Amino acid sequence: MISNAMASRINAQINRELFSSYFYLGLSAQAEASNLKGTAAWFMAKHNEEMTHAHKMYRYLVDQDAAVQLSEVAAPPPETQSVLQMFERTLAHERAVTSAINDLMDHALSEKDHATNVFLHWFVTEQIEEEATVSDILGRLRLFGDQGQGLLLIDNELAGLAKQMGQAAGAGAEA
Ligand SMILES: [Fe+2]
Ligand SMILES: [Fe+2]
């Protein structure tokens, strides 16, 4: 059993994960509209991944006999100007999520809530990986440009990354 204060913070994080999912769905739609199939697939894979994060937290609350409280999910921000801006927004978004996860961890530690502390480790590690991946993509966009052939190259790379993420998710579901 976890405290009500801890449960309410985890519920708030469920909302952030659902918003992340919605945020990436919006970017995927925008990429589709620009015929960037690889970019669209990458954001769609992120959309699915964020849903699994929300589900993990949901399951944790259920397992801890804590109430799940779902609230309104905010609309994603308006369309971006460019693919570079899509990834700049993605990095800023993931950094904000990292800081929210760190706050959750601070709270678990302040309550000496060992179960939630251990549960949150997965998310701490996940955020390191997510920020690193997005920084890498941004670096390549800045290097090769987000127009013409540079964009085609990155769109193809993103198609490959999306496929890997899909396979990893499939393997996770089997485990
Ligand atoms: Fe997430
Ligand atoms: Fe994320």
GROMACS .gro file of C-alpha atoms and ligand atoms in nm:
model
  177
    1MET     CA    1   0.000   0.000   0.000
    2ILE     CA    2   0.131   0.343  -0.090
    3SER     CA    3   0.031   0.681   0.057
    4ASN     CA    4  -0.248   0.891  -0.092
    5ALA     CA    5   0.005   1.166  -0.165
    6MET     CA    6   0.224   0.923  -0.358
    7ALA     CA    7  -0.075   0.780  -0.545
    8SER     CA    8  -0.195   1.125  -0.644
    9ARG     CA    9   0.150   1.209  -0.785
   10ILE     CA   10   0.153   0.886  -0.983
   11ASN     CA   11  -0.194   0.966  -1.115
   12ALA     CA   12  -0.062   1.303  -1.229
   13GLN     CA   13   0.221   1.122  -1.406
   14ILE     CA   14  -0.029   0.891  -1.581
   15ASN     CA   15  -0.183   1.207  -1.722
   16ARG     CA   16   0.160   1.330  -1.837
   17GLU     CA   17   0.229   0.997  -2.008
   18LEU     CA   18  -0.109   1.009  -2.181
   19PHE     CA   19  -0.037   1.366  -2.287
   20SER     CA   20   0.302   1.251  -2.421
   21SER     CA   21   0.124   0.985  -2.619
   22TYR     CA   22  -0.118   1.242  -2.759
   23PHE     CA   23   0.167   1.485  -2.828
   24TYR     CA   24   0.348   1.224  -3.039
   25LEU     CA   25   0.029   1.123  -3.219
   26GLY     CA   26  -0.008   1.488  -3.325
   27LEU     CA   27   0.349   1.498  -3.456
   28SER     CA   28   0.294   1.170  -3.638
   29ALA     CA   29  -0.013   1.313  -3.812
   30GLN     CA   30   0.183   1.622  -3.909
   31ALA     CA   31   0.463   1.408  -4.056
   32GLU     CA   32   0.206   1.200  -4.247
   33ALA     CA   33   0.065   1.520  -4.396
   34SER     CA   34   0.417   1.604  -4.523
   35ASN     CA   35   0.465   1.252  -4.670
   36LEU     CA   36   0.745   1.180  -4.426
   37LYS     CA   37   0.660   0.814  -4.370
   38GLY     CA   38   0.965   0.728  -4.159
   39THR     CA   39   0.920   1.030  -3.934
   40ALA     CA   40   0.549   0.950  -3.900
   41ALA     CA   41   0.630   0.588  -3.809
   42TRP     CA   42   0.885   0.702  -3.549
   43PHE     CA   43   0.637   0.936  -3.380
   44MET     CA   44   0.370   0.664  -3.396
   45ALA     CA   45   0.610   0.422  -3.223
   46LYS     CA   46   0.668   0.691  -2.957
   47HIS     CA   47   0.292   0.730  -2.923
   48ASN     CA   48   0.260   0.357  -2.851
   49GLU     CA   49   0.558   0.360  -2.615
   50GLU     CA   50   0.408   0.643  -2.407
   51MET     CA   51   0.082   0.448  -2.379
   52THR     CA   52   0.278   0.158  -2.232
   53HIS     CA   53   0.431   0.400  -1.977
   54ALA     CA   54   0.082   0.509  -1.872
   55HIS     CA   55  -0.021   0.142  -1.850
   56LYS     CA   56   0.280   0.057  -1.631
   57MET     CA   57   0.181   0.329  -1.383
   58TYR     CA   58  -0.183   0.227  -1.399
   59ARG     CA   59  -0.088  -0.134  -1.320
   60TYR     CA   60   0.135  -0.021  -1.033
   61LEU     CA   61  -0.152   0.171  -0.870
   62VAL     CA   62  -0.388  -0.125  -0.914
   63ASP     CA   63  -0.130  -0.364  -0.766
   64GLN     CA   64  -0.083  -0.128  -0.470
   65ASP     CA   65  -0.460  -0.106  -0.408
   66ALA     CA   66  -0.448   0.264  -0.486
   67ALA     CA   67  -0.724   0.443  -0.678
   68VAL     CA   68  -0.661   0.525  -1.044
   69GLN     CA   69  -0.783   0.877  -1.116
   70LEU     CA   70  -0.799   0.974  -1.478
   71SER     CA   71  -0.827   1.338  -1.571
   72GLU     CA   72  -0.860   1.542  -1.888
   73VAL     CA   73  -0.572   1.516  -2.133
   74ALA     CA   74  -0.463   1.851  -2.280
   75ALA     CA   75  -0.457   1.907  -2.655
   76PRO     CA   76  -0.117   1.882  -2.822
   77PRO     CA   77   0.053   2.210  -2.921
   78PRO     CA   78  -0.017   2.362  -3.265
   79GLU     CA   79   0.172   2.244  -3.575
   80THR     CA   80   0.544   2.302  -3.598
   81GLN     CA   81   0.723   2.480  -3.881
   82SER     CA   82   0.976   2.210  -3.961
   83VAL     CA   83   1.105   1.862  -3.876
   84LEU     CA   84   1.391   2.026  -3.685
   85GLN     CA   85   1.134   2.205  -3.471
   86MET     CA   86   0.943   1.877  -3.416
   87PHE     CA   87   1.254   1.726  -3.261
   88GLU     CA   88   1.343   2.040  -3.068
   89ARG     CA   89   0.996   2.024  -2.915
   90THR     CA   90   1.039   1.653  -2.850
   91LEU     CA   91   1.364   1.709  -2.662
   92ALA     CA   92   1.216   1.993  -2.455
   93HIS     CA   93   0.915   1.775  -2.379
   94GLU     CA   94   1.122   1.474  -2.272
   95ARG     CA   95   1.340   1.695  -2.052
   96ALA     CA   96   1.027   1.820  -1.875
   97VAL     CA   97   0.912   1.459  -1.829
   98THR     CA   98   1.254   1.367  -1.685
   99SER     CA   99   1.221   1.644  -1.433
  100ALA     CA  100   0.868   1.523  -1.339
  101ILE     CA  101   1.002   1.168  -1.290
  102ASN     CA  102   1.283   1.308  -1.072
  103ASP     CA  103   1.024   1.493  -0.861
  104LEU     CA  104   0.829   1.169  -0.821
  105MET     CA  105   1.146   0.995  -0.711
  106ASP     CA  106   1.225   1.275  -0.464
  107HIS     CA  107   0.883   1.227  -0.314
  108ALA     CA  108   0.918   0.848  -0.290
  109LEU     CA  109   1.254   0.895  -0.115
  110SER     CA  110   1.112   1.156   0.123
  111GLU     CA  111   0.843   0.907   0.225
  112LYS     CA  112   1.093   0.620   0.245
  113ASP     CA  113   0.858   0.445   0.001
  114HIS     CA  114   1.093   0.169  -0.117
  115ALA     CA  115   0.843   0.000  -0.347
  116THR     CA  116   0.777   0.318  -0.546
  117ASN     CA  117   1.146   0.399  -0.548
  118VAL     CA  118   1.225   0.063  -0.710
  119PHE     CA  119   0.928   0.097  -0.946
  120LEU     CA  120   1.051   0.439  -1.064
  121HIS     CA  121   1.402   0.315  -1.145
  122TRP     CA  122   1.277   0.183  -1.479
  123PHE     CA  123   1.144   0.530  -1.569
  124VAL     CA  124   1.467   0.705  -1.465
  125THR     CA  125   1.665   0.476  -1.697
  126GLU     CA  126   1.408   0.509  -1.975
  127GLN     CA  127   1.435   0.889  -1.968
  128ILE     CA  128   1.813   0.874  -2.008
  129GLU     CA  129   1.770   0.660  -2.317
  130GLU     CA  130   1.490   0.873  -2.462
  131GLU     CA  131   1.679   1.200  -2.421
  132ALA     CA  132   1.992   1.045  -2.572
  133THR     CA  133   1.803   0.914  -2.876
  134VAL     CA  134   1.633   1.246  -2.942
  135SER     CA  135   1.958   1.443  -2.896
  136ASP     CA  136   2.120   1.213  -3.147
  137ILE     CA  137   1.845   1.266  -3.405
  138LEU     CA  138   1.857   1.643  -3.347
  139GLY     CA  139   2.233   1.643  -3.396
  140ARG     CA  140   2.194   1.463  -3.728
  141LEU     CA  141   1.918   1.700  -3.839
  142ARG     CA  142   2.145   1.995  -3.764
  143LEU     CA  143   2.432   1.830  -3.949
  144PHE     CA  144   2.247   1.714  -4.261
  145GLY     CA  145   1.968   1.973  -4.262
  146ASP     CA  146   1.594   1.915  -4.252
  147GLN     CA  147   1.534   1.981  -4.621
  148GLY     CA  148   1.587   1.783  -4.941
  149GLN     CA  149   1.831   1.492  -4.932
  150GLY     CA  150   1.933   1.545  -4.570
  151LEU     CA  151   1.570   1.507  -4.471
  152LEU     CA  152   1.525   1.200  -4.691
  153LEU     CA  153   1.826   1.039  -4.520
  154ILE     CA  154   1.689   1.108  -4.174
  155ASP     CA  155   1.338   1.000  -4.269
  156ASN     CA  156   1.482   0.665  -4.379
  157GLU     CA  157   1.678   0.633  -4.056
  158LEU     CA  158   1.368   0.709  -3.853
  159ALA     CA  159   1.181   0.436  -4.043
  160GLY     CA  160   1.450   0.188  -3.930
  161LEU     CA  161   1.440   0.312  -3.571
  162ALA     CA  162   1.060   0.288  -3.566
  163LYS     CA  163   1.082  -0.072  -3.683
  164GLN     CA  164   1.329  -0.153  -3.403
  165MET     CA  165   1.101   0.012  -3.147
  166GLY     CA  166   0.810  -0.195  -3.276
  167GLN     CA  167   1.015  -0.514  -3.246
  168ALA     CA  168   1.134  -0.420  -2.896
  169ALA     CA  169   0.773  -0.356  -2.792
  170GLY     CA  170   0.673  -0.697  -2.934
  171ALA     CA  171   0.955  -0.868  -2.742
  172GLY     CA  172   0.850  -0.682  -2.425
  173ALA     CA  173   0.493  -0.805  -2.464
  174GLU     CA  174   0.615  -1.166  -2.495
  175ALA     CA  175   0.844  -1.141  -2.190
  176FE      FE  176   0.702   0.827  -2.096
  177FE      FE  177   0.896   0.975  -2.340
   0.00000   0.00000   0.00000
